[in-house]
Structure formats: C-alpha cells, structure tokens
Amino acid sequence: MRGRRKPLPPWGTIISLALFGLCAVLPLSWMFLESFFPDGSFGLDAWRNILATETERLQLLHSLILGLCATLFAVLLGSGLAWATFRTDLPGRRLLGPAGLLCLLYPPIVTAMAFADLSSAKGLPVVALLLAVSHAPFCIALTARGLRSVDGRYYEAALLARGRLRAELLLLRAVLPDILAGALLVFVFVLSNHGVPEFFSVKQKTWFVYSEAIFLRWSAPGKPGSLRSAEAVASSVPLLLLTGLVLYFCLKARRRGALVTVTSEFRPLPSRSLGIWKGPLFVFALVLPALGLALPTLRMCLWAAGSTANFGVSLEKALDSFRRVLVELSPDLGKTLGLASLAGLLVCALGLPLAWASVRRKRPWIEALGLLPMAVPGILLGIAFVRAWNAPHSPLRALYETPVLCVAGYGTRFLPLGILALANALRRFPASFDEAGVLAGAGFLRRFARIHLPLLLPSLVSVWILAYILGLRELDLAVILPPANDMVARRLANIVHFGNEDVGGALAVLLCFGAGLPLLLRILLTGRAGEAAS
Amino acid sequence: MSLSTEGLLFRHPGFRLGPLDFTQRSGRLVVIGPSGSGKTTFLRLCAGLERPEEGRILFDGRELSGPSTFVPPARRNIGFVFQGLALWPHMRVREQIRFAARCSIETAEAWLDRVGLHGFGKRLPGELSGGEAQRVALARALAARPRLLLLDEPLRSVDPHRRADLQALIRDLCRELDIPMLAVTHDPEEALGLGDEICVLEDGRIRVQDGAAEICRNPRSAFAASFLLGASLLPLESRDGKVHSPFGSWPAPNGSGRVFLALLPGDLEPAGEGPIATVRDRREGLRGPVLEVELSGVRLLVPARDEERPATVALRLRGTPRLVTGGDGG
C-alpha cells in the first residue's frame, strides 16, 4: 500500500499514435522528403515553380472562390434547415432534418451527374451549389448540435430582458462556433474535391481548380513517378497552408462548441411559431433534400429504367439493370461496403484512444496532429500512401496491393472527423464520472467497459456510420490507390463516362441503399430518428 | 481514525491552498468557506484525485500522500460523494451500488432500503429527484464500507424541507458504520447541522477550527463570525492592552489583526441609556418587529419595543461580548 506506484504507460495511446504515425505522419513526411530528392539527389526544382504561372494562380483563386461559394450555400441550406427543424414548428420537421442529412449518402459525383442530366448549366455557381448540397449535412449536424447544447433558460432570460431580436442574436452568437465549424469542414472538403469540377470539365468547363492541377501534375505522362510526386507535393503547398489554417480555426471553434455536460440541469430551447412564414420556410426546407436526395435518387432510378437509351422507361429494364449490377458488380459492391466498414472501424479504434489522450490526459496537441490527414487534399494523401508504401525497400510494400492499403488510406482520411467527434463526446462527460469509478477501486478496463463505453457507444456508432458513408463516397483515394480502383465511386464515374448509364444508375441507388442501411438500422434500434441521424 | 495534514500545499495558476496543518478531532468534520476558498480541492487532495505540491496527508497515522509516498485513489478505500453526484447516467440505481461495492443485487437493494429508497433499484439517475439522487450517491459511497467518507456540498441539490432528514441520515449512517466523515460546504446551516467540528477556510487557509458549539459561542475569527454565524462586526479600538467599544472596554484578545465585536441578532436591545444608534428602518421579523439601526457605520438589527419608529435608539449589549480578530472584518 505504501510507496509511489509507477503508473502504467498509456499503451492504448502509444499504440494508436504509432499506427497514426504509420498511416499519416510517415507517408506524408516521406512524400515531402522525397520531393527534395526527385531524381535521387537533392534538388529544389519542383519547389521553385510554386504558383509561378498565371494559370496556377488563377486555379488557386478559382478554388478559393469555389470553396467560399460552396460554404456559403452549405451554411445557408444546411444551418438554415437545422434552425428551421430544430427551433420552429415547421410542419414535417422530424422528417425534414434527417432527410437533409441523408444528402450525405450519395457521392458528390452522383449528385453532379444527376444535375448535369437535368440541366446544361456548368458555371462555377452550379458546381458550388452541388458541392454545397453534398456537404451541407456537416452544417446541419453541427448547427443542430449547437442548438441542442444551448440551455433554453439563457434564451428566455435574453427574451425577457431585451426582446425577441436580441434573444435570437444571442442564440446566434452561442451557436456560431458550431456553424463556423461546419462551414470550415465544408470549405476543406470542397477545396480538396477534384471529382466534381473535373466532371464538369467533360461538359466543356472552361475554368479549373487547384486540386485538379495537383492531380494533373501527378498523372502527367512521360515523367518518372518521383518527379511527378515531387511536383504534385510542391504545387500542393499553397492549398495545404490554406486548409491547415482553416482547420486550425475549425478546431478552435469545435472546442468552444462544447457548452454543456450531460449532468447539467438543462432546459431545451423553446420552439418558435412561424406563423405566416410556415409555407415559405417549408419550401426552403425542401430544397436541400430535393437537390441532394430526391433528385439523384429519381435520376438514377430513371437511368436504371433506361431513360437514356431511347427505348423508353420500363420497370423490366430497371429490374434488369439492378440484376446486372448484382451479378456483374457484386464483388466490387461487396468490397466497397466491406472496406468502408473496416475503415470506419479503424477510425473508431484509432480515434477513441487519440481523443481520450487529447481530452482526458490533457494532450491537446494530439487532436491538432490528428487533423493532419484532413489538411492534406485527398489526392495528395493518396500520393503519399503510394510513395511510402510502394517505396523499393519499404516493409509495407508487401501490403501495397492488398485491401489493407485501402483501409489504412480511407481510415486515415476520415480519422480527423472521428477524433473531433469523440473528443467532443468525451468533453461532455465530467471527469468525476471516471473519478467515481477510480474511488470505487475499479481498474481502467472495468471503468472503460462499464462506464465509458456505454456512454460513448452512441458517439462511436455515429463516427463509424460517418466514416463508412464518407468511405463509400470517396473518389480521390479511389482514383489514386491501386487496390481501390474498383471501389464503387470510381466504377460509377467510369461506367457513366463510357455511356452505361443504366448500370450506373442502378449501382448508384444500391450504393445509396448500402450507405443508408446502418443509419436505418440505428434509427430502428434506437427509435430516435433525429439523434441517430446526427 | 482521523485525517491530518502537515504543511499541505497545492498550487495552480491563480490559486493556492495551504500550507495546511490540520487534524480531524471528531468523527464528523465540516470544512466551510466561500466559493473559491479551496474546499473541493482539499477534498480531492484527501481522496488522491489531486497530488499535493508539498506536505503530507495522513489517515489513521498512515501516510496517504507525502514527499515519497502517493497511495493511488483506488487503494485509499475512501467513499466520495461528488458535488454533481457523478451518478453514471446509463446505469440503473442498483447497478451503481453493485459497481462500487462489487456486491449482489440483494445487498444493493438492502443499501437502497437503508437510505429510504425501497424499490428504486431499477430506476435510472435521470428518473430521480435531487434528494433521491443524493441518497443513491450516498449509498454508493458507503456500500463499499470505506474507511473515510468525503462529501462535497452534500445537501446542495436537496429541497430545504428535506435537508434535515438527509442530514440525520448521513449522521446516523456514519455512526452506525463507524465511518468518519469530512464534508465541505459553503452553507452555514448545513455545516452546523452536519458537523461536530467546524473548520473555516478562507483563501486557501484555515482561519479557525473548533467544535461546532464552541465556534458558535466564540468564533475567534472575524471571517468565521461573519461567514458562519452571519454576525455584524463592530470595529474596536485597541489601546493599552484593552479594546474599547461604545458598550465598554475589555482585555484585548489573543490573535493578530484588528479586533471586532461580533454581534448577532439578539445581542443588542434597546435600553434607557447607552450608545445612541440611528434608526434606518423598521420591519417585521420572524420573532416580532425589528429595527435596523446604524452604529459606528455598521448596520445592526435590534428588537423594536413599540409600534413607532424612533429616529434614534439607545442600545445595551446582552451577555458576554464575542471578540474576534481578523484582517478587515470581511
């Protein structure tokens, strides 16, 4: 009983940090180091031409404008929908909120294809709107979280003291960190997206974004891999700095967002009557689900039913398309669902100990470091994996052609979201929950199993679902990583590119169903649509 | 069995607790002090949830924390009722007790019976009232038969009319189980209701420690008289080894700092002659009408003799004067 006991090393944190280093820090460091030795000897050729041409500067400007426009649209549609469904007596609000979140089910490229099929518009505002629709669920989820965490008594106190307008402004100020965090996430995802802008290039688009330029440098024919990689790395630096800066503010905003603990005496915000605005706001609330869920579903179903084949739409054709997908593409579909599930598990398995270390062991740098994979455009992360895991003497080379690379890549890409969400969940539980267990003499494993795991389970399931859905949507890594080339998001783009819209439509609908299935199961099991969806 | 500290010091930016030299002399000790005085930190140090910078904590003569010793909280066998109760929200009431005490369902239910919560075993913490949750937290802390019970603001979430019951329950259980208790609170009524011994903490320092009855009779510290008893403090002049007041002169008490006369309601009464106080207000009190008067810049309450409100009133001191010392009388 006497004597200073040597505390056990935090093995969970050490192992998670080692794996994180292997999956994120090592590939990225390797890639950056390699860019200084493009042909085996030290050289700065690749680094001399950063933003050297007018075209590159214009591409970066386009990226910025696209990011800002898409973010603006996403906040307007997503945060607006969250406010309307959470704060007001909007008819059908219990369905409209989750329906808005379901926009996440379709890959952005599918939404873009569905829209392009409907309209010939191809300007930057259209791309911004489509990317906004695809990423607006981040704004919905975070705004709803912010609104849920504000104690209604603060609002009522302001209402009594200064009137409705002031109370709403106070509420806006309280929720602003969450809205901002959602907006910044959208901005980062849009900046690194090259699939949708590239898709519109096929439709004779005349402007290009920076992530397209990075991809073009990587895929330039006639150059050795190390040189292409070096040029892609060097050219990505401005974008990297930009996303890094945005993520820094995102992290700060998220930390400020943790306003309430589960033990607080808490009164939810009062619902506000819309009066004559009920109708117009209902129409507004329909925009996002209509564009992000109904439109792609309808267009893809019509494609599957033969709408593009000049033979008319028929149920038989639709059934045949689905049958063909199930027969011919079921291995790809199965592989995609399986790998996305495993990537989700990896996000949970690594995210929890890292979030724990950041919050409970008071190591905030871990949370900041954990954002690294998100600061890097998806294309660049893919290149880093290719260069590090396929290096001639790399011990990881044996795994390069295997699905392990996909799981590691996808898991790493979405790990920051897992760390952020789980760190936030941990912040909601007061340290005294754990201390009460400690004083009861329970060891770490017993406390974790009986106290922490049940409390964190809903967050863990949400993180898994999020990583799983984002894994199904991911196109950038699917393009770069060789074992991921037959992932459905990539297949879908190729199938449609080669004119097989009927199969593509059926595949997209099945992908959406596969993405939505865990969400549906959770809703059925918990019976709480809104909570499960967010 | 008693707790003691020697030179205990804990610091973090903007806050300092100690050095504290203190010994628990009775089975039920209550530490009282205003918010930010270091009460909860003191409990956490005792429980091992914080490590002291310097000094020692001993329980029953055995060192729990010291320069070369730190018994981890899990091995101290201490029961702790947290300020927010820290009832795990997903766990049913009887499971909370079973988790803490590693006991059977029957034992857990017996504990619930003991704290007056028969049939509450299957409820979740969210389904309990403040008082019920407090009883569960108490049962959880005691079920493991700790060597010492620590309570952080134990009656905070309890309705005023239920406080006496819960106070009696805590006292009875500690006596039956022969478990010493250390509670912290900022509520004087709660402190006097729970403790046999009171320790007054201010700015991380112990101002006075004594038996509850003794401290009421002679609070010694100006802060204790003001905070614990709600006394008004009349500043006195010290001259020639004596202190002088409008009511008379007395030998100067021991202790450093300025000397005050601590006046409780009822210590003064209107008289035919004596120091003249200005009457500021007249109102109804619980025991009849009272006058709010001002004497030497201090506002005091004295019983009103008749229906009228006089402009001034002569006052007389009843009983033995309570002379206290302190910084500014705060």
GROMACS .gro file of C-alpha atoms in nm, chain A residues 142-291:
model
  150
  142LEU     CA    1  -2.309   2.077  -3.621
  143THR     CA    2  -2.570   2.351  -3.612
  144ALA     CA    3  -2.822   2.109  -3.462
  145ARG     CA    4  -2.562   2.007  -3.206
  146GLY     CA    5  -2.504   2.371  -3.119
  147LEU     CA    6  -2.875   2.439  -3.083
  148ARG     CA    7  -2.915   2.128  -2.869
  149SER     CA    8  -2.639   2.239  -2.635
  150VAL     CA    9  -2.778   2.586  -2.561
  151ASP     CA   10  -2.979   2.599  -2.241
  152GLY     CA   11  -3.325   2.738  -2.313
  153ARG     CA   12  -3.307   2.946  -1.996
  154TYR     CA   13  -3.032   3.164  -2.147
  155TYR     CA   14  -3.258   3.235  -2.441
  156GLU     CA   15  -3.557   3.302  -2.216
  157ALA     CA   16  -3.353   3.536  -1.996
  158ALA     CA   17  -3.249   3.737  -2.303
  159LEU     CA   18  -3.605   3.730  -2.432
  160LEU     CA   19  -3.740   3.877  -2.110
  161ALA     CA   20  -3.462   4.133  -2.081
  162ARG     CA   21  -3.420   4.258  -2.436
  163GLY     CA   22  -3.690   4.114  -2.660
  164ARG     CA   23  -3.709   3.863  -2.940
  165LEU     CA   24  -3.448   4.008  -3.178
  166ARG     CA   25  -3.179   4.038  -2.911
  167ALA     CA   26  -3.257   3.688  -2.786
  168GLU     CA   27  -3.218   3.546  -3.137
  169LEU     CA   28  -2.890   3.734  -3.183
  170LEU     CA   29  -2.765   3.597  -2.852
  171LEU     CA   30  -2.864   3.249  -2.963
  172LEU     CA   31  -2.685   3.301  -3.293
  173ARG     CA   32  -2.372   3.403  -3.106
  174ALA     CA   33  -2.394   3.093  -2.888
  175VAL     CA   34  -2.433   2.863  -3.189
  176LEU     CA   35  -2.185   3.049  -3.410
  177PRO     CA   36  -1.883   2.831  -3.315
  178ASP     CA   37  -2.073   2.523  -3.431
  179ILE     CA   38  -2.196   2.688  -3.750
  180LEU     CA   39  -1.843   2.804  -3.817
  181ALA     CA   40  -1.702   2.457  -3.752
  182GLY     CA   41  -1.950   2.308  -4.001
  183ALA     CA   42  -1.868   2.578  -4.255
  184LEU     CA   43  -1.495   2.522  -4.221
  185LEU     CA   44  -1.535   2.146  -4.267
  186VAL     CA   45  -1.735   2.210  -4.586
  187PHE     CA   46  -1.467   2.451  -4.706
  188VAL     CA   47  -1.189   2.197  -4.651
  189PHE     CA   48  -1.379   1.913  -4.821
  190VAL     CA   49  -1.473   2.135  -5.118
  191LEU     CA   50  -1.116   2.261  -5.160
  192SER     CA   51  -0.980   1.910  -5.183
  193ASN     CA   52  -1.255   1.780  -5.412
  194HIS     CA   53  -1.141   1.738  -5.766
  195GLY     CA   54  -1.401   1.489  -5.891
  196VAL     CA   55  -1.694   1.724  -5.940
  197PRO     CA   56  -1.501   2.013  -6.102
  198GLU     CA   57  -1.329   1.758  -6.324
  199PHE     CA   58  -1.664   1.603  -6.418
  200PHE     CA   59  -1.781   1.941  -6.538
  201SER     CA   60  -1.460   1.971  -6.743
  202VAL     CA   61  -1.600   1.690  -6.952
  203LYS     CA   62  -1.902   1.912  -7.002
  204GLN     CA   63  -1.676   2.178  -7.159
  205LYS     CA   64  -1.600   2.368  -6.842
  206THR     CA   65  -1.351   2.648  -6.906
  207TRP     CA   66  -1.215   2.703  -6.556
  208PHE     CA   67  -1.009   2.471  -6.337
  209VAL     CA   68  -0.945   2.439  -5.967
  210TYR     CA   69  -0.621   2.382  -5.784
  211SER     CA   70  -0.688   2.022  -5.680
  212GLU     CA   71  -0.734   1.937  -6.047
  213ALA     CA   72  -0.392   2.088  -6.114
  214ILE     CA   73  -0.234   1.871  -5.843
  215PHE     CA   74  -0.395   1.564  -5.993
  216LEU     CA   75  -0.279   1.662  -6.343
  217ARG     CA   76   0.079   1.700  -6.221
  218TRP     CA   77   0.063   1.358  -6.058
  219SER     CA   78  -0.085   1.191  -6.365
  220ALA     CA   79   0.129   1.377  -6.624
  221PRO     CA   80   0.252   1.121  -6.876
  222GLY     CA   81   0.619   1.079  -6.964
  223LYS     CA   82   0.770   1.170  -6.628
  224PRO     CA   83   0.916   0.939  -6.361
  225GLY     CA   84   0.697   0.877  -6.056
  226SER     CA   85   0.927   1.053  -5.811
  227LEU     CA   86   0.933   1.369  -6.022
  228ARG     CA   87   0.555   1.368  -6.069
  229SER     CA   88   0.517   1.318  -5.697
  230ALA     CA   89   0.763   1.596  -5.617
  231GLU     CA   90   0.584   1.840  -5.844
  232ALA     CA   91   0.243   1.743  -5.706
  233VAL     CA   92   0.371   1.786  -5.349
  234ALA     CA   93   0.531   2.122  -5.418
  235SER     CA   94   0.227   2.252  -5.600
  236SER     CA   95   0.000   2.143  -5.315
  237VAL     CA   96   0.173   2.361  -5.058
  238PRO     CA   97  -0.047   2.672  -5.101
  239LEU     CA   98  -0.360   2.459  -5.071
  240LEU     CA   99  -0.212   2.278  -4.775
  241LEU     CA  100  -0.138   2.601  -4.593
  242LEU     CA  101  -0.486   2.724  -4.665
  243THR     CA  102  -0.661   2.410  -4.539
  244GLY     CA  103  -0.427   2.391  -4.239
  245LEU     CA  104  -0.522   2.743  -4.142
  246VAL     CA  105  -0.891   2.670  -4.187
  247LEU     CA  106  -0.866   2.353  -3.978
  248TYR     CA  107  -0.690   2.541  -3.701
  249PHE     CA  108  -0.989   2.771  -3.674
  250CYS     CA  109  -1.219   2.470  -3.706
  251LEU     CA  110  -1.051   2.310  -3.404
  252LYS     CA  111  -1.083   2.628  -3.203
  253ALA     CA  112  -1.447   2.661  -3.299
  254ARG     CA  113  -1.519   2.299  -3.204
  255ARG     CA  114  -1.360   2.342  -2.863
  256ARG     CA  115  -1.570   2.645  -2.792
  257GLY     CA  116  -1.871   2.446  -2.902
  258ALA     CA  117  -1.867   2.211  -2.602
  259LEU     CA  118  -2.109   2.416  -2.396
  260VAL     CA  119  -2.291   2.167  -2.181
  261THR     CA  120  -2.230   1.849  -1.990
  262VAL     CA  121  -2.473   1.564  -1.950
  263THR     CA  122  -2.516   1.631  -1.582
  264SER     CA  123  -2.619   1.995  -1.617
  265GLU     CA  124  -2.966   2.095  -1.523
  266PHE     CA  125  -3.083   2.164  -1.872
  267ARG     CA  126  -3.387   2.304  -2.047
  268PRO     CA  127  -3.408   2.269  -2.425
  269LEU     CA  128  -3.466   2.577  -2.638
  270PRO     CA  129  -3.832   2.668  -2.674
  271SER     CA  130  -3.987   2.608  -3.015
  272ARG     CA  131  -4.081   2.919  -3.209
  273SER     CA  132  -4.407   2.960  -3.401
  274LEU     CA  133  -4.352   3.051  -3.765
  275GLY     CA  134  -4.695   3.197  -3.829
  276ILE     CA  135  -4.734   3.311  -4.189
  277TRP     CA  136  -4.374   3.211  -4.268
  278LYS     CA  137  -4.462   2.844  -4.228
  279GLY     CA  138  -4.530   2.796  -4.601
  280PRO     CA  139  -4.224   2.974  -4.744
  281LEU     CA  140  -3.994   2.813  -4.489
  282PHE     CA  141  -4.137   2.471  -4.564
  283VAL     CA  142  -4.049   2.523  -4.931
  284PHE     CA  143  -3.699   2.638  -4.831
  285ALA     CA  144  -3.655   2.330  -4.609
  286LEU     CA  145  -3.742   2.109  -4.905
  287VAL     CA  146  -3.463   2.249  -5.127
  288LEU     CA  147  -3.176   2.054  -4.972
  289PRO     CA  148  -3.345   1.711  -4.951
  290ALA     CA  149  -3.485   1.767  -5.300
  291LEU     CA  150  -3.147   1.851  -5.455
   0.00000   0.00000   0.00000
